[in-house]
Amino acid sequence: MRTLHIAGDNVVARSAINVIAGSKCLANALHGFAIAVIVAVATLAGSAPASAQFFTREVPPKLEFFRVKAKYTVKESGETVAFDFVRPCRAVYGRDFNGDTFSLGPGKIDPSDFFGYFVGDFPKVTRDGHAVVIKIPDVCSGKSVRNDGAAVDFVPATRWYDNADDLSYGIMYAAEEAYQSPWAKIIFDGASVQSATASDFKDWQQHAADDFRSSRAVQHPFGFSNSDIMGGKLIATACFGVARLELPPELKDLAVRARPSSDTRFWTLQASKDAGGDHAEAANQLLEEFSHPKNRTHLFGGRLLNRYRPIYGNSSVPTEDRGSIDDRSARTGELHPVYHEAFALSTFAADRQAARPLYTDIDLRPESRGFLLCATTIPFADLKKAAEGLSWAGWFAAQTPIAGSPHIPTDTPPAFFFENADYLHLRSSQ
């Protein structure tokens, strides 16, 4: 069985190989299909510029090149892992079937391209055979860098992989406090991004191979290519967990009423509705407080709920003092990772042999704060076949069932659930 050691021998999280499911993933799949069709048609129309121009157009970027620097120290060995690379910003746009434009990112839709739409991460292999991967910040609009070329500090979304030859499972340092955990494998020593020039880009390419260390999964000094990310290699880029937020005082009375029972620690509004009576009525009122526009004024930790966008929609980690490089008002909240993932193919055989049902657990121990568990994805048909004969026990948090969680296997936590009448847990993903 493959395992991911977050800390010592007594702290182990199973590898997670998740299925893409749900409306969000369906939308992403349709969007990807639209991109493929658009680019294919534009390519075929190369001999007819007018036709090709309808589907794709090139817009001069505000920033032509940018340089990213980041430095980490591996705790166990004391090794310094330093990133210093330059990226281009050739902005390419396509049109969807409604005629609206959307970004295809810098570079080309080319499987061998290292600077294309799908390449959003840059890897480094340590001398002990681990890997550190950082998310490349989205700064081509120019809004996140200084006009005078000075560096801007930020905190990259960083993933750690125990085995640089196998990047199918890993841990994301999704908040600054993850580096303070005794489970942390690395120390963050700072990062910056600044504008660069064509000369900088050329110079970096010429020297990128200096001190380059490869693995089975990291084979080029320019980093990952489109084909690596699109399926050429198994790279865990989807990361999962929850953000734990204290309920505003004005909502706690409603939460007390909606709570299915006084001994139910984790619960969803569905559990309240199933309990009926005043529980169901309070659950409807609580949902109204969250969802109705006129009621979206409640402060969670002094901020509106929509300010907590841990990673999704941000290309850097939001910090408490300055937000993310994309959104200065974004914050993470108290993040915790998925601990045991029901959809790891490596766990199916063990679960079947031990006559265990499938389940997924969220780690709420203090040491887990700031982490998310990262996983590769597999086709739903493969998942369904692998899970044959296994029952589904549901979603757990701190090894305790989440009352009202889905009765069928799902690969992500409920969108939100409650802890006693004190906390709201929001699904967090990258």
Tab-separated table of C-alpha atoms in Angstrom:
chain	number	residue	atom	x	y	z
A	1	MET	CA	0.000	0.000	0.000
A	2	ARG	CA	1.367	3.432	-0.873
A	3	THR	CA	1.350	5.951	1.949
A	4	LEU	CA	2.170	9.595	2.352
A	5	HIS	CA	4.084	10.460	5.510
A	6	ILE	CA	3.231	13.992	6.567
A	7	ALA	CA	5.307	13.805	9.721
A	8	GLY	CA	6.725	10.949	11.775
A	9	ASP	CA	6.035	7.238	11.452
A	10	ASN	CA	2.838	7.637	13.480
A	11	VAL	CA	1.304	10.226	11.158
A	12	VAL	CA	0.331	8.715	7.837
A	13	ALA	CA	-2.211	9.799	5.244
A	14	ARG	CA	-3.127	7.400	2.467
A	15	SER	CA	-2.596	8.410	-1.096
A	16	ALA	CA	-5.612	9.908	-2.775
A	17	ILE	CA	-6.573	9.187	-6.367
A	18	ASN	CA	-9.819	11.014	-6.863
A	19	VAL	CA	-12.523	10.925	-9.468
A	20	ILE	CA	-13.591	14.053	-11.307
A	21	ALA	CA	-17.286	14.341	-10.637
A	22	GLY	CA	-20.026	16.889	-10.104
A	23	SER	CA	-21.237	19.875	-12.038
A	24	LYS	CA	-18.055	21.875	-11.535
A	25	CYS	CA	-15.920	19.172	-13.106
A	26	LEU	CA	-18.461	18.655	-15.863
A	27	ALA	CA	-18.260	22.356	-16.637
A	28	ASN	CA	-14.468	22.152	-16.688
A	29	ALA	CA	-14.633	19.166	-19.021
A	30	LEU	CA	-17.000	20.963	-21.391
A	31	HIS	CA	-14.804	24.034	-21.266
A	32	GLY	CA	-11.771	21.897	-22.108
A	33	PHE	CA	-13.681	20.327	-24.990
A	34	ALA	CA	-14.593	23.776	-26.254
A	35	ILE	CA	-10.935	24.809	-26.130
A	36	ALA	CA	-9.886	21.712	-28.068
A	37	VAL	CA	-12.517	22.301	-30.768
A	38	ILE	CA	-11.714	25.993	-31.031
A	39	VAL	CA	-7.972	25.470	-31.309
A	40	ALA	CA	-8.398	22.599	-33.778
A	41	VAL	CA	-10.672	24.650	-36.025
A	42	ALA	CA	-8.337	27.637	-35.823
A	43	THR	CA	-5.403	25.420	-36.760
A	44	LEU	CA	-7.240	23.858	-39.695
A	45	ALA	CA	-8.176	27.317	-40.878
A	46	GLY	CA	-4.537	28.401	-41.040
A	47	SER	CA	-4.725	28.947	-44.798
A	48	ALA	CA	-7.713	31.244	-44.306
A	49	PRO	CA	-6.615	33.962	-41.848
A	50	ALA	CA	-10.050	35.528	-41.609
A	51	SER	CA	-11.626	32.248	-40.453
A	52	ALA	CA	-8.837	31.522	-37.980
A	53	GLN	CA	-9.009	35.029	-36.587
A	54	PHE	CA	-12.638	34.511	-35.580
A	55	PHE	CA	-11.661	31.727	-33.203
A	56	THR	CA	-8.385	32.965	-31.732
A	57	ARG	CA	-6.737	36.302	-31.396
A	58	GLU	CA	-3.542	37.524	-29.781
A	59	VAL	CA	-3.732	40.428	-27.365
A	60	PRO	CA	-0.534	42.254	-26.352
A	61	PRO	CA	-0.008	41.527	-22.647
A	62	LYS	CA	0.635	44.298	-20.161
A	63	LEU	CA	3.561	42.245	-18.883
A	64	GLU	CA	5.761	40.429	-21.412
A	65	PHE	CA	7.888	38.341	-18.996
A	66	PHE	CA	8.112	37.804	-15.254
A	67	ARG	CA	10.648	36.265	-12.879
A	68	VAL	CA	9.759	34.101	-9.873
A	69	LYS	CA	12.146	33.438	-7.003
A	70	ALA	CA	11.397	31.226	-3.995
A	71	LYS	CA	13.551	29.535	-1.389
A	72	TYR	CA	12.905	26.660	1.021
A	73	THR	CA	14.951	24.631	3.495
A	74	VAL	CA	14.377	20.887	3.845
A	75	LYS	CA	14.179	20.305	7.606
A	76	GLU	CA	15.614	16.796	7.621
A	77	SER	CA	18.726	17.488	5.547
A	78	GLY	CA	19.166	21.243	5.761
A	79	GLU	CA	19.249	21.431	1.956
A	80	THR	CA	18.294	24.734	0.339
A	81	VAL	CA	15.790	24.394	-2.501
A	82	ALA	CA	15.901	27.574	-4.602
A	83	PHE	CA	13.569	28.465	-7.468
A	84	ASP	CA	14.592	31.153	-9.970
A	85	PHE	CA	12.838	31.021	-13.344
A	86	VAL	CA	11.442	33.366	-16.013
A	87	ARG	CA	8.138	32.902	-17.829
A	88	PRO	CA	6.675	34.537	-20.961
A	89	CYS	CA	3.284	36.283	-21.100
A	90	ARG	CA	2.045	35.949	-24.670
A	91	ALA	CA	-1.694	36.348	-24.090
A	92	VAL	CA	-3.839	34.175	-26.348
A	93	TYR	CA	-7.632	34.172	-26.305
A	94	GLY	CA	-10.258	31.939	-27.851
A	95	ARG	CA	-13.993	32.268	-28.380
A	96	ASP	CA	-16.507	29.838	-26.988
A	97	PHE	CA	-19.725	28.785	-28.718
A	98	ASN	CA	-21.513	31.862	-27.345
A	99	GLY	CA	-18.955	34.166	-28.934
A	100	ASP	CA	-17.438	35.169	-25.577
A	101	THR	CA	-13.665	35.319	-25.249
A	102	PHE	CA	-11.721	33.373	-22.629
A	103	SER	CA	-8.032	33.142	-21.868
A	104	LEU	CA	-5.955	30.275	-23.205
A	105	GLY	CA	-3.031	31.551	-21.172
A	106	PRO	CA	0.490	32.363	-22.277
A	107	GLY	CA	2.073	30.099	-24.874
A	108	LYS	CA	0.609	27.540	-27.246
A	109	ILE	CA	-1.750	24.593	-26.893
A	110	ASP	CA	1.082	22.246	-27.774
A	111	PRO	CA	1.735	18.978	-25.880
A	112	SER	CA	5.479	19.622	-25.839
A	113	ASP	CA	5.227	23.280	-24.795
A	114	PHE	CA	6.627	24.181	-21.362
A	115	PHE	CA	4.939	27.584	-21.248
A	116	GLY	CA	1.392	26.705	-22.278
A	117	TYR	CA	-2.107	26.992	-20.895
A	118	PHE	CA	-2.032	23.848	-18.758
A	119	VAL	CA	1.381	24.444	-17.167
A	120	GLY	CA	0.740	26.234	-13.889
A	121	ASP	CA	3.379	24.588	-11.685
A	122	PHE	CA	7.154	24.426	-11.496
A	123	PRO	CA	9.042	21.499	-9.858
A	124	LYS	CA	12.356	20.987	-8.067
A	125	VAL	CA	13.837	17.635	-7.011
A	126	THR	CA	15.752	17.467	-3.741
A	127	ARG	CA	19.004	15.560	-3.330
A	128	ASP	CA	17.209	13.005	-1.127
A	129	GLY	CA	14.666	12.194	-3.833
A	130	HIS	CA	11.734	14.343	-2.679
A	131	ALA	CA	10.041	17.021	-4.765
A	132	VAL	CA	8.865	20.567	-4.081
A	133	VAL	CA	6.404	22.062	-6.581
A	134	ILE	CA	5.186	25.662	-6.545
A	135	LYS	CA	2.188	27.153	-8.311
A	136	ILE	CA	3.225	29.811	-10.823
A	137	PRO	CA	1.546	33.130	-9.923
A	138	ASP	CA	-0.818	34.646	-12.464
A	139	VAL	CA	0.694	38.091	-12.991
A	140	CYS	CA	0.542	38.595	-16.765
A	141	SER	CA	-2.149	41.261	-16.401
A	142	GLY	CA	0.475	43.400	-14.715
A	143	LYS	CA	-1.750	44.283	-11.768
A	144	SER	CA	0.236	42.230	-9.262
A	145	VAL	CA	3.729	43.531	-10.063
A	146	ARG	CA	5.299	46.954	-9.675
A	147	ASN	CA	5.776	49.265	-12.643
A	148	ASP	CA	9.316	50.089	-11.560
A	149	GLY	CA	10.356	46.424	-11.822
A	150	ALA	CA	10.886	45.979	-8.081
A	151	ALA	CA	10.115	42.560	-6.604
A	152	VAL	CA	6.783	41.874	-4.887
A	153	ASP	CA	6.787	39.387	-2.003
A	154	PHE	CA	4.222	36.585	-1.980
A	155	VAL	CA	3.652	33.080	-0.594
A	156	PRO	CA	3.441	30.427	-3.334
A	157	ALA	CA	0.971	27.569	-3.123
A	158	THR	CA	3.531	24.843	-2.458
A	159	ARG	CA	3.238	21.060	-2.691
A	160	TRP	CA	5.559	18.487	-1.126
A	161	TYR	CA	5.964	14.963	-2.531
A	162	ASP	CA	7.796	12.292	-0.560
A	163	ASN	CA	8.867	10.512	-3.727
A	164	ALA	CA	10.045	12.627	-6.673
A	165	ASP	CA	9.602	9.612	-8.971
A	166	ASP	CA	5.897	9.351	-8.104
A	167	LEU	CA	3.926	12.605	-7.934
A	168	SER	CA	0.512	10.927	-7.758
A	169	TYR	CA	-0.019	12.037	-4.136
A	170	GLY	CA	1.282	14.907	-2.039
A	171	ILE	CA	0.572	17.580	0.561
A	172	MET	CA	-0.089	21.257	-0.126
A	173	TYR	CA	1.126	23.979	2.211
A	174	ALA	CA	-2.053	25.994	1.700
A	175	ALA	CA	-1.612	28.472	4.558
A	176	GLU	CA	1.359	30.108	6.269
A	177	GLU	CA	0.671	28.255	9.510
A	178	ALA	CA	1.424	24.911	7.803
A	179	TYR	CA	5.106	25.800	8.000
A	180	GLN	CA	4.767	26.186	11.776
A	181	SER	CA	3.411	22.659	12.184
A	182	PRO	CA	5.684	19.981	13.668
A	183	TRP	CA	4.626	17.913	10.655
A	184	ALA	CA	6.143	20.405	8.184
A	185	LYS	CA	8.906	18.961	6.012
A	186	ILE	CA	10.140	22.327	4.746
A	187	ILE	CA	10.793	25.858	5.960
A	188	PHE	CA	9.623	28.728	3.776
A	189	ASP	CA	12.392	31.287	3.347
A	190	GLY	CA	10.560	33.790	1.126
A	191	ALA	CA	9.422	34.317	-2.468
A	192	SER	CA	9.040	37.208	-4.886
A	193	VAL	CA	7.840	37.996	-8.401
A	194	GLN	CA	8.861	40.873	-10.659
A	195	SER	CA	8.749	41.939	-14.279
A	196	ALA	CA	11.469	40.615	-16.593
A	197	THR	CA	12.729	41.068	-20.136
A	198	ALA	CA	13.241	38.946	-23.235
A	199	SER	CA	16.953	38.978	-22.423
A	200	ASP	CA	16.217	37.609	-18.925
A	201	PHE	CA	14.109	34.843	-20.447
A	202	LYS	CA	16.828	33.876	-22.932
A	203	ASP	CA	19.490	33.908	-20.216
A	204	TRP	CA	17.367	31.720	-17.939
A	205	GLN	CA	16.810	29.166	-20.689
A	206	GLN	CA	20.545	28.977	-21.333
A	207	HIS	CA	21.324	28.321	-17.668
A	208	ALA	CA	18.214	26.382	-16.574
A	209	ALA	CA	20.120	23.092	-16.724
A	210	ASP	CA	22.723	24.326	-14.216
A	211	ASP	CA	22.363	22.217	-11.068
A	212	PHE	CA	19.211	20.601	-12.512
A	213	ARG	CA	18.252	17.345	-10.799
A	214	SER	CA	15.835	14.983	-12.561
A	215	SER	CA	13.499	12.174	-11.531
A	216	ARG	CA	11.094	9.876	-13.355
A	217	ALA	CA	8.429	12.561	-13.079
A	218	VAL	CA	10.645	15.654	-13.506
A	219	GLN	CA	12.739	15.307	-16.623
A	220	HIS	CA	13.370	18.785	-18.033
A	221	PRO	CA	14.985	21.910	-16.538
A	222	PHE	CA	12.153	24.006	-18.004
A	223	GLY	CA	9.744	22.166	-15.679
A	224	PHE	CA	6.499	20.463	-16.678
A	225	SER	CA	5.103	20.455	-20.204
A	226	ASN	CA	1.473	20.539	-21.341
A	227	SER	CA	1.557	16.770	-21.893
A	228	ASP	CA	2.884	16.168	-18.355
A	229	ILE	CA	-0.074	17.993	-16.848
A	230	MET	CA	-2.674	16.731	-19.346
A	231	GLY	CA	-2.011	13.057	-18.665
A	232	GLY	CA	1.461	12.194	-19.837
A	233	LYS	CA	2.433	11.730	-16.175
A	234	LEU	CA	0.402	11.172	-13.016
A	235	ILE	CA	0.805	14.451	-11.135
A	236	ALA	CA	-1.351	15.219	-8.099
A	237	THR	CA	-2.576	18.757	-8.693
A	238	ALA	CA	-6.046	18.573	-7.090
A	239	CYS	CA	-5.926	19.231	-3.337
A	240	PHE	CA	-8.749	18.791	-0.825
A	241	GLY	CA	-9.761	19.746	2.700
A	242	VAL	CA	-11.985	22.137	4.660
A	243	ALA	CA	-11.826	25.637	6.144
A	244	ARG	CA	-13.054	25.742	9.761
A	245	LEU	CA	-14.687	29.083	10.664
A	246	GLU	CA	-16.315	30.163	13.926
A	247	LEU	CA	-19.992	30.994	13.533
A	248	PRO	CA	-20.980	34.644	14.111
A	249	PRO	CA	-22.670	35.141	17.511
A	250	GLU	CA	-25.986	36.120	15.876
A	251	LEU	CA	-26.210	32.716	14.132
A	252	LYS	CA	-25.360	30.470	17.059
A	253	ASP	CA	-28.893	30.376	18.492
A	254	LEU	CA	-30.195	29.211	15.110
A	255	ALA	CA	-27.425	26.598	14.981
A	256	VAL	CA	-28.405	25.332	18.453
A	257	ARG	CA	-31.988	24.865	17.231
A	258	ALA	CA	-30.959	23.304	13.910
A	259	ARG	CA	-28.505	20.842	15.471
A	260	PRO	CA	-30.136	17.384	15.149
A	261	SER	CA	-29.262	16.419	18.722
A	262	SER	CA	-27.043	17.625	21.549
A	263	ASP	CA	-24.635	14.726	21.078
A	264	THR	CA	-24.221	15.169	17.293
A	265	ARG	CA	-20.842	16.819	16.797
A	266	PHE	CA	-20.762	17.119	12.982
A	267	TRP	CA	-23.923	17.640	10.978
A	268	THR	CA	-25.356	19.016	7.752
A	269	LEU	CA	-28.595	20.898	7.183
A	270	GLN	CA	-29.921	17.717	5.594
A	271	ALA	CA	-29.552	15.981	8.961
A	272	SER	CA	-31.562	18.801	10.556
A	273	LYS	CA	-34.293	18.455	7.959
A	274	ASP	CA	-34.352	14.685	8.463
A	275	ALA	CA	-34.838	15.291	12.203
A	276	GLY	CA	-37.959	17.350	11.408
A	277	GLY	CA	-39.856	19.738	13.646
A	278	ASP	CA	-38.054	22.798	14.958
A	279	HIS	CA	-34.703	21.388	13.743
A	280	ALA	CA	-35.934	21.498	10.145
A	281	GLU	CA	-37.467	24.957	10.535
A	282	ALA	CA	-34.241	26.348	12.039
A	283	ALA	CA	-32.222	24.692	9.261
A	284	ASN	CA	-34.285	26.511	6.622
A	285	GLN	CA	-33.787	29.810	8.457
A	286	LEU	CA	-30.042	29.152	8.737
A	287	LEU	CA	-29.812	28.398	5.026
A	288	GLU	CA	-31.692	31.633	4.304
A	289	GLU	CA	-29.169	33.560	6.378
A	290	PHE	CA	-26.335	32.113	4.307
A	291	SER	CA	-27.858	32.252	0.850
A	292	HIS	CA	-30.151	35.273	0.563
A	293	PRO	CA	-28.300	38.342	-0.770
A	294	LYS	CA	-29.766	40.720	1.818
A	295	ASN	CA	-28.473	38.493	4.607
A	296	ARG	CA	-24.891	38.133	3.367
A	297	THR	CA	-23.598	40.545	5.980
A	298	HIS	CA	-22.531	38.104	8.684
A	299	LEU	CA	-18.882	38.323	9.678
A	300	PHE	CA	-16.870	35.143	10.188
A	301	GLY	CA	-13.727	36.074	12.067
A	302	GLY	CA	-14.344	39.701	11.144
A	303	ARG	CA	-14.796	39.018	7.405
A	304	LEU	CA	-17.601	38.209	5.007
A	305	LEU	CA	-17.910	34.562	4.077
A	306	ASN	CA	-16.979	35.139	0.425
A	307	ARG	CA	-13.570	36.484	1.492
A	308	TYR	CA	-12.510	32.980	2.499
A	309	ARG	CA	-11.204	31.599	-0.757
A	310	PRO	CA	-8.318	29.468	0.503
A	311	ILE	CA	-6.669	28.520	-2.791
A	312	TYR	CA	-9.230	28.042	-5.545
A	313	GLY	CA	-9.273	31.202	-7.648
A	314	ASN	CA	-5.950	32.361	-6.199
A	315	SER	CA	-2.508	31.688	-7.647
A	316	SER	CA	-0.796	32.279	-4.310
A	317	VAL	CA	-1.517	31.568	-0.649
A	318	PRO	CA	-3.626	34.316	0.974
A	319	THR	CA	-1.847	35.725	4.036
A	320	GLU	CA	-3.443	37.353	7.044
A	321	ASP	CA	-1.762	40.719	6.520
A	322	ARG	CA	-1.950	41.152	2.733
A	323	GLY	CA	-4.259	38.547	1.163
A	324	SER	CA	-3.162	36.790	-2.035
A	325	ILE	CA	-1.281	38.169	-5.005
A	326	ASP	CA	-4.595	38.070	-6.934
A	327	ASP	CA	-6.969	39.378	-4.265
A	328	ARG	CA	-5.797	41.453	-1.318
A	329	SER	CA	-9.002	40.738	0.599
A	330	ALA	CA	-8.815	36.923	0.315
A	331	ARG	CA	-8.081	34.861	3.439
A	332	THR	CA	-7.720	31.135	4.169
A	333	GLY	CA	-9.423	30.545	7.493
A	334	GLU	CA	-8.363	27.505	9.526
A	335	LEU	CA	-7.571	24.840	6.915
A	336	HIS	CA	-7.501	21.076	7.508
A	337	PRO	CA	-6.816	18.265	5.008
A	338	VAL	CA	-8.620	15.104	4.033
A	339	TYR	CA	-6.870	12.391	6.050
A	340	HIS	CA	-8.171	9.055	4.797
A	341	GLU	CA	-9.325	9.157	1.181
A	342	ALA	CA	-11.909	6.582	0.172
A	343	PHE	CA	-11.069	6.855	-3.505
A	344	ALA	CA	-7.404	5.845	-3.384
A	345	LEU	CA	-7.052	2.851	-5.690
A	346	SER	CA	-4.295	1.546	-3.438
A	347	THR	CA	-6.762	1.276	-0.545
A	348	PHE	CA	-9.444	-0.738	-2.324
A	349	ALA	CA	-7.673	-4.101	-2.008
A	350	ALA	CA	-6.819	-3.498	1.653
A	351	ASP	CA	-10.353	-2.340	2.477
A	352	ARG	CA	-11.834	-5.351	0.706
A	353	GLN	CA	-9.481	-7.788	2.446
A	354	ALA	CA	-10.259	-6.305	5.855
A	355	ALA	CA	-13.998	-6.168	5.050
A	356	ARG	CA	-13.926	-2.419	5.676
A	357	PRO	CA	-16.426	-0.099	3.998
A	358	LEU	CA	-15.200	2.895	2.025
A	359	TYR	CA	-15.031	6.097	4.024
A	360	THR	CA	-13.270	9.460	4.001
A	361	ASP	CA	-12.054	11.321	7.082
A	362	ILE	CA	-11.016	14.947	7.629
A	363	ASP	CA	-8.048	15.488	9.956
A	364	LEU	CA	-8.868	18.188	12.507
A	365	ARG	CA	-5.830	17.729	14.737
A	366	PRO	CA	-4.055	21.047	15.496
A	367	GLU	CA	-0.908	19.805	13.739
A	368	SER	CA	-2.809	19.455	10.453
A	369	ARG	CA	-3.715	23.150	10.225
A	370	GLY	CA	-2.778	24.762	6.941
A	371	PHE	CA	-2.437	21.567	4.891
A	372	LEU	CA	-4.514	20.096	2.043
A	373	LEU	CA	-4.151	16.562	0.664
A	374	CYS	CA	-3.369	16.437	-3.073
A	375	ALA	CA	-4.407	13.698	-5.479
A	376	THR	CA	-4.397	12.598	-9.081
A	377	THR	CA	-7.693	11.928	-10.854
A	378	ILE	CA	-8.978	8.781	-12.520
A	379	PRO	CA	-11.900	8.121	-14.881
A	380	PHE	CA	-15.194	7.432	-13.116
A	381	ALA	CA	-15.573	4.099	-14.931
A	382	ASP	CA	-12.259	2.898	-13.475
A	383	LEU	CA	-13.306	4.020	-10.018
A	384	LYS	CA	-16.655	2.263	-10.253
A	385	LYS	CA	-14.985	-0.984	-11.314
A	386	ALA	CA	-12.371	-0.801	-8.570
A	387	ALA	CA	-15.001	-0.154	-5.887
A	388	GLU	CA	-17.243	-3.094	-6.806
A	389	GLY	CA	-18.303	-5.094	-3.766
A	390	LEU	CA	-17.380	-2.390	-1.258
A	391	SER	CA	-19.982	-0.565	0.807
A	392	TRP	CA	-19.917	3.159	1.587
A	393	ALA	CA	-19.701	4.303	5.204
A	394	GLY	CA	-19.795	8.024	4.452
A	395	TRP	CA	-17.897	11.136	5.383
A	396	PHE	CA	-16.154	11.537	8.728
A	397	ALA	CA	-14.388	14.392	10.522
A	398	ALA	CA	-11.994	13.634	13.374
A	399	GLN	CA	-13.070	9.975	12.955
A	400	THR	CA	-16.653	10.970	13.767
A	401	PRO	CA	-19.509	10.571	11.239
A	402	ILE	CA	-20.856	13.736	9.612
A	403	ALA	CA	-24.613	13.359	10.097
A	404	GLY	CA	-26.542	13.884	6.874
A	405	SER	CA	-23.535	13.487	4.552
A	406	PRO	CA	-24.276	11.852	1.162
A	407	HIS	CA	-25.421	8.238	1.205
A	408	ILE	CA	-23.533	7.507	-2.009
A	409	PRO	CA	-19.763	7.692	-2.603
A	410	THR	CA	-18.489	11.211	-3.310
A	411	ASP	CA	-14.907	12.333	-3.832
A	412	THR	CA	-15.179	15.702	-2.066
A	413	PRO	CA	-16.533	16.778	1.351
A	414	PRO	CA	-20.032	18.227	1.677
A	415	ALA	CA	-20.058	21.852	0.454
A	416	PHE	CA	-20.422	22.877	4.095
A	417	PHE	CA	-21.296	21.307	7.438
A	418	PHE	CA	-21.398	22.345	11.090
A	419	GLU	CA	-19.526	21.375	14.247
A	420	ASN	CA	-21.734	21.451	17.330
A	421	ALA	CA	-23.290	24.944	17.235
A	422	ASP	CA	-19.919	26.680	17.093
A	423	TYR	CA	-18.207	26.201	13.725
A	424	LEU	CA	-18.923	26.160	10.014
A	425	HIS	CA	-16.748	23.902	7.835
A	426	LEU	CA	-16.412	25.018	4.201
A	427	ARG	CA	-15.149	22.700	1.482
A	428	SER	CA	-11.753	23.877	0.283
A	429	SER	CA	-10.058	22.680	-2.877
A	430	GLN	CA	-7.334	23.624	-5.306
